[in-house]
Amino acid sequence: MENFNRLNDLYFKKLLGDKKRKNLTLSFLNGVLNKDDKNYFTDISFLDKDNEPLTLDGKLSKLDIRADLNDGTQVDIEVQVCPFKLMAERSLYYWSKMYSEQLEKGAEYKKLKKAIAINLLAFDYLEDEQEWHNIYNLLNVKSHKKLTDHIEIHFLELPKFTLKDMRKIRASEAWLAYFSGKYSKEELEEIAMTTPAIKEAVEFEDTFLQNKIERRAYEQREKAIRDYYSYMNAFKEEGLQQGLEQGLQQGLQQGLQQGMQKGLYQQAIQTAKNMLKDKVDIKLISKYTNLSAEEIKKINEE
């Protein structure tokens, strides 16, 4: 199937959240967590009670796979397709729940095990980071020494991912290549030479798409995501128009200053673009948007 979305919540859950294919989940985790033969995870127990993906507002996925590994390590894999600005806060919140839920009332702290949160993102989130895989721990701000190895949060950003050398590919890169959708079936077959689990994933994908019921459910979820984006784009355009009209009525300068104080710098830029299209003088645009004349000239050139 052309343009098949492997991050579709239904498909992802079927692929890596089913005990029938736990060998694939272990391959993914051992790759992402850079495990070698000495500390390789050998078994996993899924903690999800429901095989169906979780949903947000009845439409979009807030998907996670919760599991115990053979050494007691807790892991949470979350897939986020739609851009979400508070991913760090949300990931830390779910990590804290996963960590605290290990102890029953009266239990000793020494029973606590490491908890790992893995966020697989279909969008750029960490603007100041160039790498596609970033790991966060709890460190001393001066010495950078780790306080404990019990907390570990990973962010995998698919838009930043590109294979550098097909011949020297790591397991984590093989899985990111698979989920990115940037590589053909032929290229994935070559990747599978070093990571056999990818071949099994591709075979399961073919079986999944041949099932009419599964494919229909997949298409419905894809439609929900498209509808979400359409709604948000329409809402944004309507909001900008309403904001501009309200600003004109109440005083553009006051309205836009308040907006910029709230971090709505992009809205000021959009307003400047609209006024430039209407041939409004740059000095007047600067007055109403608080953008400098140099910024407005740059916008006009672009």
C-alpha angles and dihedrals in degrees: 000000000000116000092008109180108224090185091063103130095232094050096042092051091049092048103045104013100061122092088219088070100032089129087069092049090050090049090051094047096044089050097048092043091046096234121176132202092279098056102021115147108242104183141022136195118202116224098194113113094198124058091204119090116257116250135214117218088349092288119057128053126253088181125182136161114211119196148157119230125214094264093050096262113150118221134187121190114195127185118201119186101169118065112261121183097203099054092127093054093044093047091049090049094053091042090055091050091049091049097045095045090066092077123071119206111294095011120140122253091233087073091066115111133200116284122205127192118197119192116195106194130192091201140052109269110156100062095183094051124083098188120087093221119055126173126199129199136167107272141170106257092221107036096024089222116152115251094201137345091223094096123062126156122185129196118196111187111195098196089062094051122107128156111242100189123012090198096055101043124153123216092252090053091048091055093045089050089053096048094041093068089216095116132071126237088256092054091046089053088056090048089050089063088076098029110036092186088073090062090053090048091053091049091050089049091056091049091047093053093048090059105090094204094049092045092050091051089049092052092049091054091048089052090052090056093048090049090050093054092046091050093048093048091049091046091050093050092047091047092052091049093048091046091052093048093047091046091053091051097046099031121288094226096056094043095049093044089056090048093051090049086060091052097262094138091138091059090057089052091050090050090051090051091051092049091047089054088054090053093245114169115263093233090055092048090051090051094052099039103034088230115137120250088246091055092049092049090051091050089050092051092049 
